[in-house]
């Protein structure tokens, strides 16, 4: 009996009128966890009931605590007929299971009904008491922290980055069960919401188990997705990066320097409290003594789920799947070097091999979902690798005979629709593909890794992409806590400002033709002429001017087909789409006079009669890379004077655009000074390179050249219809209006002095294509206009924030129905100080700071972060074992009051897709927010049509996220994202249904200027903690 | 090709004040877009017509969804659905409850009933305020009326507290409620020259001096709990007003009063002769109004009586505002010297209000 969950129902407000006669409601509440239900008394005739219930206590396994949500149902008592449900609140208990996160959940929650939306609010108090249990990690993984943030969370330090963790669970979709024909839409939606909540709880617990087995204590860059496969089921899958995190504090830094291995004992996050991380840390992992066996990271104990990718597993089930010829899928890679570094060459290679083997032996997939890293973690970046495959979703005919996994917690006795192994095998294939691409680029790891799917009827496109890279082995070794010590001896350190650009592959044995030059920054090693990555721009990278959002958009019609024919048609189209998207990106990059892309995300969405491709990235001019050449227009029939004239005008327009962009983005690369120490660049070579880049392809997509022959990517032939289209799209892309910048990465390269104004938003637009006989070109134009108009709308809406930058612009495209194109965007607008000077460059580490291990710079700051972080509270809980000891609670209360907005009783909760809030410091992570909602209506017209319906639903989702964060004691959500927004409508029936899945990290943050006052309030806690230190 | 769906939702609800005003004024989306474009919104941010249309529709939708909350503004502050800064909330409420003087002038003193609501299209046509906006304003009046009707305590305070309005707006609403409750006649042709602000001022005077709440005074807690204390006139006081009749029925008193006033006024105004000639008429007029106020019907005619019995005669004699001030001051004060007159307190309470009302109402 490892846990006791306690809940108290305090009051309700703004309840809907349930009794027309009295205009009042007789409300009572059911509190359910697992199979236990408690009820409050009926509070008669009130829209603002005060139940003030007793504490309802549930004695449960911690496994259940992780899987199950607390379910609160508000009902209207009816003497003569059945009680009417007003709505429900699901509360995820997970944040309470981790000592470092929240200690109590208390606040007003919107009461949500899937048919009516939010109907009033309810005030609830929830606490958890976990008991010490020697056998505590049988099935549960309480205490493993989850972060959506794709960097090391602020205030933490990564002692070890263990690597990739993944898991998926499959179930039958309640919406497609026979019972759905007889139950109400409300019951069906609730069954679905509950199932998904259970599945994601289970998924998280399983991932947690894997992390514990790897010796980690946290998952960073946790990304969970749903695949609504319709008839064939529901897949919930997640990937993340397992880490051993340590709270940054003056104490821990000292400790790590002196006794790295005793650090856990004195470290806040390793407090040997009920979550019991101590044994994990004490565990002596065998890696140091002998070569670990392959797959040792995989769960092997009998109680664990079956190993997800045992290589021997036959993939015979998906006989009908038509596999894309994966060698055709582009392996986008623009390399950077370093392997041929003269002085450190042999040693480095040796080291890398060590790292590589260590990595490969320890885990099958050396992937990292992180997009930004502690300094010196990322050594070299090879380029983007991606893989796609087309699968046919096939219903398993006799699930009862298969490998069934029943969900004991479900209301009905269900069996899984499909073995998760089938899906596992699919993903394994893709990951292998990615891994081999990375290898071809001379890299041993993939960073900024992500996976996605696009499903249309029974066809599913699985995609994975990442950036091939070479990582610093120091972070990968277990028990390696000696950051900042003398581990640099092997390496001839590349300057951090350009090191990551240096090619990781062998110059003589390049995986693709590329133009290499000596690095423009250090002049010592080779760099490619263009670099594409899926990660954020490293904080220390040298950049010239500002960055900009670059998007390539593409539509391709396809014939309607069924089954394998359809799958084959799609897989045949894919490489061409990727190639064209890539060409577009390259052209747009050149047009902006930039040489690198960060945060590249290529989505391909499948519909019944078309494929949509959208590639978004942030273009930058990396100082280390050569200046990009221009774009040349060539005619196929030289000599024709009218044609010549036409080409000249277009060429002029392009040149003008390039010049204008250079000015706009302030790209004035410093002139190369020839006295650079030991510059090995021979002058003529440089010339020729610059010259050649105009005329010769450096396109790495050599495998795909079959589509365009030997044509140069940067010489656009005007006779070619595709080229006309390209030029058209090049020149129609409008730059943001004055005062605006935009990017899809965390922050805008070149802007460092953010002010505190932020506005997160979600926008959805759906176009109906009424014209049935559209051409590819026409479709492209429509799609491009759709994206461009969305951006224009954002700029217009947010014009009062100027100067501002739209950050983390995340476009998601879908083809929800034939002839419909849906684009959903989530982004944040952030204001910045216009009068920024280049000297501010040094300060840029501060907003990005927290995670850096750069002690020199960070030490004083971390010191004050420490005084304000939650260390004291966890220290106390060590000694008292009382989860909600009075002191931390008192402190959080004082925080809450300082947060509360003058007079208003509602806590202001900021939301951002970024990992930080400008002008503030995150002092505590309260846990992950992962919510799934369904909303349905049978009165679409009355709710203002689909727009009105979705508008209020999105607003409701925001409200529920904010309420949960506020109840945890938080005041912000970072790394917020909307993974899914699936809208189905039937205007003729006046119906619509929508599913939204959102996630993020709940945090407490304080304004940087408030730091001092806060430090004083925590001094008491601090002195207490030091006394407990003595006792422990 | 058509836009099937287009939404934009901010974590902090984005509201454009200009669009809000257009929405309140009852413009359709199409008209609002036209107005915005003519207002030069296209010059900002390189927008085009589609962008403005999309933005306007979005804003309209937001306002429409928020309207429910604006009906009970206290909810706006503690609802969770929209994150709106307190400053913005204040603006939203204040603007929502703002009204057109032209419109309110038409319904002032009328019963806030369905019957009146049916006439709104006529009022809309007459005042040029869109029907939609008329309905909103009318519903606001009715809502405020209904809420304060059931509340005890000071009227203005109640309105300000329940609807979170500014002091000025709360006072205006108090006037509207007061007029609607007492059904003062304001629509007669002779009263047309008076603005809403004239009436609102007079209502304030009446509320502060002639109601039950006025006697209790702001510091008295016991009487604060009287229902309708600021809405109904003090019956006792109205009864006492009858005693003032002696000023016109007792011939000696009337003559004495006249001579006192005339002595004081002599040589101070050009219209002295007219004042002297009209004194008895005017005094009869004012005192008769006072004496009749026990009749509900006569209360309704209070303003028309003031105009007919006093303001019009003075105006035809071309009194200036200064003349009026001079006359009424001496007219009121002279009574204090009449030893035989015993109702000085009632007189002051009556004339204090009459004086300030007439000052306010005496214009073209």
Tab-separated table of N, CA and C in Angstrom, chain A residues 676-768:
chain	number	residue	atom	x	y	z
A	676	UNK	N	44.877	36.746	-40.266
A	676	UNK	CA	44.414	35.708	-39.357
A	676	UNK	C	45.508	34.685	-39.082
A	677	UNK	N	45.690	34.393	-37.825
A	677	UNK	CA	46.831	33.560	-37.444
A	677	UNK	C	46.770	32.215	-38.143
A	678	UNK	N	47.844	31.886	-38.801
A	678	UNK	CA	47.990	30.568	-39.412
A	678	UNK	C	46.895	30.255	-40.401
A	679	UNK	N	46.427	31.273	-41.040
A	679	UNK	CA	45.354	31.026	-41.981
A	679	UNK	C	45.831	30.147	-43.121
A	680	UNK	N	45.291	28.979	-43.229
A	680	UNK	CA	45.753	28.118	-44.298
A	680	UNK	C	44.950	28.296	-45.574
A	681	UNK	N	44.088	29.272	-45.576
A	681	UNK	CA	43.252	29.397	-46.770
A	681	UNK	C	44.052	30.052	-47.880
A	682	UNK	N	44.262	29.335	-48.917
A	682	UNK	CA	44.953	29.966	-50.036
A	682	UNK	C	43.973	30.890	-50.738
A	683	UNK	N	44.442	32.035	-51.005
A	683	UNK	CA	43.573	33.059	-51.571
A	683	UNK	C	42.814	32.575	-52.811
A	684	UNK	N	43.499	32.012	-53.797
A	684	UNK	CA	42.777	31.646	-55.017
A	684	UNK	C	41.689	30.615	-54.745
A	685	UNK	N	41.929	29.746	-53.798
A	685	UNK	CA	40.941	28.702	-53.523
A	685	UNK	C	39.627	29.337	-53.060
A	686	UNK	N	39.809	30.286	-52.228
A	686	UNK	CA	38.614	30.939	-51.709
A	686	UNK	C	37.829	31.587	-52.842
A	687	UNK	N	38.577	32.240	-53.681
A	687	UNK	CA	37.935	32.877	-54.829
A	687	UNK	C	37.140	31.880	-55.631
A	688	UNK	N	37.842	30.825	-55.950
A	688	UNK	CA	37.200	29.885	-56.857
A	688	UNK	C	35.949	29.312	-56.201
A	689	UNK	N	36.028	29.132	-54.907
A	689	UNK	CA	34.865	28.582	-54.238
A	689	UNK	C	33.672	29.527	-54.341
A	690	UNK	N	34.002	30.762	-54.067
A	690	UNK	CA	32.932	31.740	-54.130
A	690	UNK	C	32.339	31.800	-55.516
A	691	UNK	N	33.227	31.705	-56.459
A	691	UNK	CA	32.780	31.761	-57.832
A	691	UNK	C	31.945	30.545	-58.172
A	692	UNK	N	32.444	29.417	-57.734
A	692	UNK	CA	31.775	28.179	-58.114
A	692	UNK	C	30.386	28.050	-57.490
A	693	UNK	N	30.256	28.606	-56.370
A	693	UNK	CA	28.959	28.425	-55.735
A	693	UNK	C	27.835	29.069	-56.539
A	694	UNK	N	28.215	29.925	-57.413
A	694	UNK	CA	27.188	30.501	-58.283
A	694	UNK	C	26.740	29.494	-59.306
A	695	UNK	N	27.682	28.750	-59.728
A	695	UNK	CA	27.383	27.990	-60.929
A	695	UNK	C	27.273	26.496	-60.678
A	696	UNK	N	27.763	26.072	-59.532
A	696	UNK	CA	27.812	24.638	-59.388
A	696	UNK	C	26.972	24.163	-58.218
A	697	UNK	N	26.488	23.034	-58.359
A	697	UNK	CA	25.619	22.518	-57.314
A	697	UNK	C	26.415	22.080	-56.100
A	698	UNK	N	25.932	22.453	-54.976
A	698	UNK	CA	26.476	21.862	-53.766
A	698	UNK	C	25.343	21.120	-53.076
A	699	UNK	N	24.401	20.788	-53.865
A	699	UNK	CA	23.228	20.102	-53.336
A	699	UNK	C	23.613	18.694	-52.935
A	700	UNK	N	23.260	18.368	-51.733
A	700	UNK	CA	23.672	17.072	-51.225
A	700	UNK	C	22.705	15.970	-51.621
A	701	UNK	N	21.650	16.348	-52.268
A	701	UNK	CA	20.650	15.332	-52.577
A	701	UNK	C	21.023	14.572	-53.828
A	702	UNK	N	22.233	14.073	-53.817
A	702	UNK	CA	22.713	13.452	-55.035
A	702	UNK	C	21.830	12.277	-55.429
A	703	UNK	N	21.328	11.596	-54.457
A	703	UNK	CA	20.532	10.414	-54.775
A	703	UNK	C	19.246	10.787	-55.477
A	704	UNK	N	18.857	11.989	-55.302
A	704	UNK	CA	17.575	12.378	-55.861
A	704	UNK	C	17.720	13.109	-57.169
A	705	UNK	N	18.946	13.290	-57.567
A	705	UNK	CA	19.157	14.092	-58.756
A	705	UNK	C	18.471	13.518	-59.975
A	706	UNK	N	18.057	12.289	-59.863
A	706	UNK	CA	17.411	11.690	-61.019
A	706	UNK	C	16.197	12.486	-61.467
A	707	UNK	N	15.597	13.176	-60.578
A	707	UNK	CA	14.392	13.901	-60.974
A	707	UNK	C	14.717	15.131	-61.815
A	708	UNK	N	15.857	15.699	-61.567
A	708	UNK	CA	16.172	16.915	-62.299
A	708	UNK	C	17.483	16.804	-63.053
A	709	UNK	N	17.937	15.610	-63.226
A	709	UNK	CA	19.184	15.445	-63.943
A	709	UNK	C	20.311	16.104	-63.201
A	710	UNK	N	21.190	16.708	-63.934
A	710	UNK	CA	22.350	17.316	-63.299
A	710	UNK	C	22.146	18.815	-63.089
A	711	UNK	N	20.941	19.193	-63.094
A	711	UNK	CA	20.671	20.623	-63.017
A	711	UNK	C	21.119	21.212	-61.691
A	712	UNK	N	21.659	22.363	-61.774
A	712	UNK	CA	22.125	23.030	-60.583
A	712	UNK	C	20.943	23.580	-59.793
A	713	UNK	N	21.004	23.404	-58.510
A	713	UNK	CA	19.893	23.867	-57.676
A	713	UNK	C	19.788	25.378	-57.653
A	714	UNK	N	20.876	26.032	-57.926
A	714	UNK	CA	20.844	27.479	-57.770
A	714	UNK	C	20.876	28.214	-59.085
A	715	UNK	N	20.866	27.458	-60.157
A	715	UNK	CA	20.639	28.108	-61.430
A	715	UNK	C	19.223	27.715	-61.810
A	716	UNK	N	18.359	28.683	-61.824
A	716	UNK	CA	16.974	28.371	-62.109
A	716	UNK	C	16.732	28.574	-63.592
A	717	UNK	N	16.284	27.546	-64.213
A	717	UNK	CA	16.004	27.670	-65.643
A	717	UNK	C	14.570	28.114	-65.815
A	718	UNK	N	14.450	29.159	-66.538
A	718	UNK	CA	13.166	29.828	-66.600
A	718	UNK	C	12.136	29.062	-67.421
A	719	UNK	N	12.593	28.220	-68.311
A	719	UNK	CA	11.648	27.487	-69.148
A	719	UNK	C	10.979	26.358	-68.385
A	720	UNK	N	11.605	26.012	-67.351
A	720	UNK	CA	11.083	24.918	-66.559
A	720	UNK	C	9.887	25.412	-65.749
A	721	UNK	N	8.788	24.729	-65.873
A	721	UNK	CA	7.596	25.211	-65.153
A	721	UNK	C	7.822	25.209	-63.650
A	722	UNK	N	8.540	24.176	-63.192
A	722	UNK	CA	8.823	24.124	-61.766
A	722	UNK	C	9.615	25.341	-61.335
A	723	UNK	N	10.557	25.712	-62.192
A	723	UNK	CA	11.414	26.841	-61.848
A	723	UNK	C	10.593	28.122	-61.805
A	724	UNK	N	9.670	28.244	-62.748
A	724	UNK	CA	8.813	29.428	-62.750
A	724	UNK	C	8.061	29.491	-61.433
A	725	UNK	N	7.584	28.332	-61.053
A	725	UNK	CA	6.851	28.244	-59.804
A	725	UNK	C	7.750	28.630	-58.634
A	726	UNK	N	8.965	28.100	-58.681
A	726	UNK	CA	9.913	28.398	-57.607
A	726	UNK	C	10.156	29.892	-57.524
A	727	UNK	N	10.423	30.491	-58.686
A	727	UNK	CA	10.717	31.920	-58.695
A	727	UNK	C	9.517	32.685	-58.180
A	728	UNK	N	8.373	32.222	-58.617
A	728	UNK	CA	7.153	32.889	-58.178
A	728	UNK	C	7.037	32.856	-56.656
A	729	UNK	N	7.216	31.666	-56.115
A	729	UNK	CA	7.052	31.539	-54.664
A	729	UNK	C	8.166	32.285	-53.932
A	730	UNK	N	9.326	32.324	-54.574
A	730	UNK	CA	10.441	33.065	-53.981
A	730	UNK	C	10.062	34.521	-53.812
A	731	UNK	N	9.530	35.064	-54.893
A	731	UNK	CA	9.310	36.506	-54.896
A	731	UNK	C	7.989	36.909	-54.267
A	732	UNK	N	7.095	35.944	-54.058
A	732	UNK	CA	5.835	36.343	-53.429
A	732	UNK	C	5.913	36.266	-51.911
A	733	UNK	N	6.905	35.561	-51.406
A	733	UNK	CA	7.060	35.508	-49.955
A	733	UNK	C	7.339	36.901	-49.432
A	734	UNK	N	6.408	37.420	-48.672
A	734	UNK	CA	6.617	38.773	-48.169
A	734	UNK	C	7.468	38.722	-46.911
A	735	UNK	N	8.288	39.717	-46.755
A	735	UNK	CA	9.025	39.825	-45.502
A	735	UNK	C	8.080	40.356	-44.446
A	736	UNK	N	8.378	40.059	-43.170
A	736	UNK	CA	7.509	40.608	-42.131
A	736	UNK	C	7.519	42.134	-42.171
A	737	UNK	N	6.431	42.777	-41.769
A	737	UNK	CA	6.411	44.240	-41.764
A	737	UNK	C	7.446	44.806	-40.783
A	738	UNK	N	7.707	46.073	-40.924
A	738	UNK	CA	8.710	46.713	-40.069
A	738	UNK	C	8.358	46.521	-38.603
A	739	UNK	N	9.362	46.180	-37.827
A	739	UNK	CA	9.132	46.005	-36.397
A	739	UNK	C	8.879	44.558	-36.023
A	740	UNK	N	8.663	43.711	-37.031
A	740	UNK	CA	8.414	42.306	-36.760
A	740	UNK	C	9.568	41.435	-37.224
A	741	UNK	N	9.841	40.403	-36.457
A	741	UNK	CA	10.716	39.335	-36.910
A	741	UNK	C	9.993	38.047	-36.631
A	742	UNK	N	10.413	36.970	-37.265
A	742	UNK	CA	9.787	35.700	-36.941
A	742	UNK	C	10.791	34.570	-37.104
A	743	UNK	N	10.609	33.537	-36.315
A	743	UNK	CA	11.481	32.375	-36.388
A	743	UNK	C	10.720	31.187	-35.824
A	744	UNK	N	11.196	29.985	-36.106
A	744	UNK	CA	10.524	28.819	-35.526
A	744	UNK	C	11.394	28.153	-34.479
A	745	UNK	N	12.491	28.816	-34.128
A	745	UNK	CA	13.354	28.288	-33.081
A	745	UNK	C	12.985	28.965	-31.761
A	746	UNK	N	13.683	28.586	-30.707
A	746	UNK	CA	13.379	29.136	-29.384
A	746	UNK	C	13.470	30.652	-29.380
A	747	UNK	N	14.596	31.143	-29.827
A	747	UNK	CA	14.714	32.594	-29.886
A	747	UNK	C	15.285	32.975	-31.229
A	748	UNK	N	15.179	34.232	-31.484
A	748	UNK	CA	15.595	34.760	-32.768
A	748	UNK	C	17.094	35.004	-32.737
A	749	UNK	N	17.819	34.365	-33.641
A	749	UNK	CA	19.250	34.681	-33.696
A	749	UNK	C	19.417	36.175	-33.971
A	750	UNK	N	20.226	36.806	-33.207
A	750	UNK	CA	20.482	38.234	-33.429
A	750	UNK	C	19.654	39.148	-32.560
A	751	UNK	N	18.702	38.613	-31.793
A	751	UNK	CA	17.952	39.452	-30.849
A	751	UNK	C	18.205	38.895	-29.460
A	752	UNK	N	18.707	39.720	-28.598
A	752	UNK	CA	19.096	39.199	-27.281
A	752	UNK	C	18.409	39.903	-26.125
A	753	UNK	N	17.922	41.121	-26.345
A	753	UNK	CA	17.388	41.860	-25.201
A	753	UNK	C	15.870	41.849	-25.208
A	754	UNK	N	15.332	40.709	-24.812
A	754	UNK	CA	13.875	40.574	-24.742
A	754	UNK	C	13.347	41.377	-23.578
A	755	UNK	N	12.184	41.965	-23.782
A	755	UNK	CA	11.488	42.575	-22.658
A	755	UNK	C	10.385	41.604	-22.258
A	756	UNK	N	9.573	41.967	-21.280
A	756	UNK	CA	8.744	40.931	-20.690
A	756	UNK	C	7.406	40.698	-21.393
A	757	UNK	N	7.079	41.494	-22.396
A	757	UNK	CA	5.786	41.329	-23.057
A	757	UNK	C	5.718	40.047	-23.865
A	758	UNK	N	4.764	39.175	-23.543
A	758	UNK	CA	4.599	37.979	-24.369
A	758	UNK	C	3.127	37.712	-24.636
A	759	UNK	N	2.879	37.109	-25.770
A	759	UNK	CA	1.509	36.711	-26.120
A	759	UNK	C	1.579	35.397	-26.874
A	760	UNK	N	1.137	34.331	-26.217
A	760	UNK	CA	1.097	33.039	-26.879
A	760	UNK	C	-0.248	32.924	-27.569
A	761	UNK	N	-0.252	32.327	-28.731
A	761	UNK	CA	-1.540	32.172	-29.413
A	761	UNK	C	-1.587	30.897	-30.231
A	762	UNK	N	-2.803	30.464	-30.485
A	762	UNK	CA	-3.043	29.353	-31.391
A	762	UNK	C	-4.024	29.843	-32.434
A	763	UNK	N	-3.704	29.542	-33.665
A	763	UNK	CA	-4.597	29.956	-34.734
A	763	UNK	C	-4.819	28.765	-35.655
A	764	UNK	N	-6.046	28.583	-36.054
A	764	UNK	CA	-6.354	27.476	-36.961
A	764	UNK	C	-7.123	28.025	-38.149
A	765	UNK	N	-6.759	27.586	-39.325
A	765	UNK	CA	-7.495	28.006	-40.510
A	765	UNK	C	-7.731	26.787	-41.392
A	766	UNK	N	-8.921	26.683	-41.898
A	766	UNK	CA	-9.237	25.581	-42.811
A	766	UNK	C	-9.789	26.175	-44.108
A	767	UNK	N	-9.227	25.718	-45.209
A	767	UNK	CA	-9.700	26.168	-46.520
A	767	UNK	C	-10.465	25.042	-47.186
A	768	UNK	N	-11.554	25.396	-47.814
A	768	UNK	CA	-12.259	24.407	-48.627
A	768	UNK	C	-11.967	24.692	-50.096
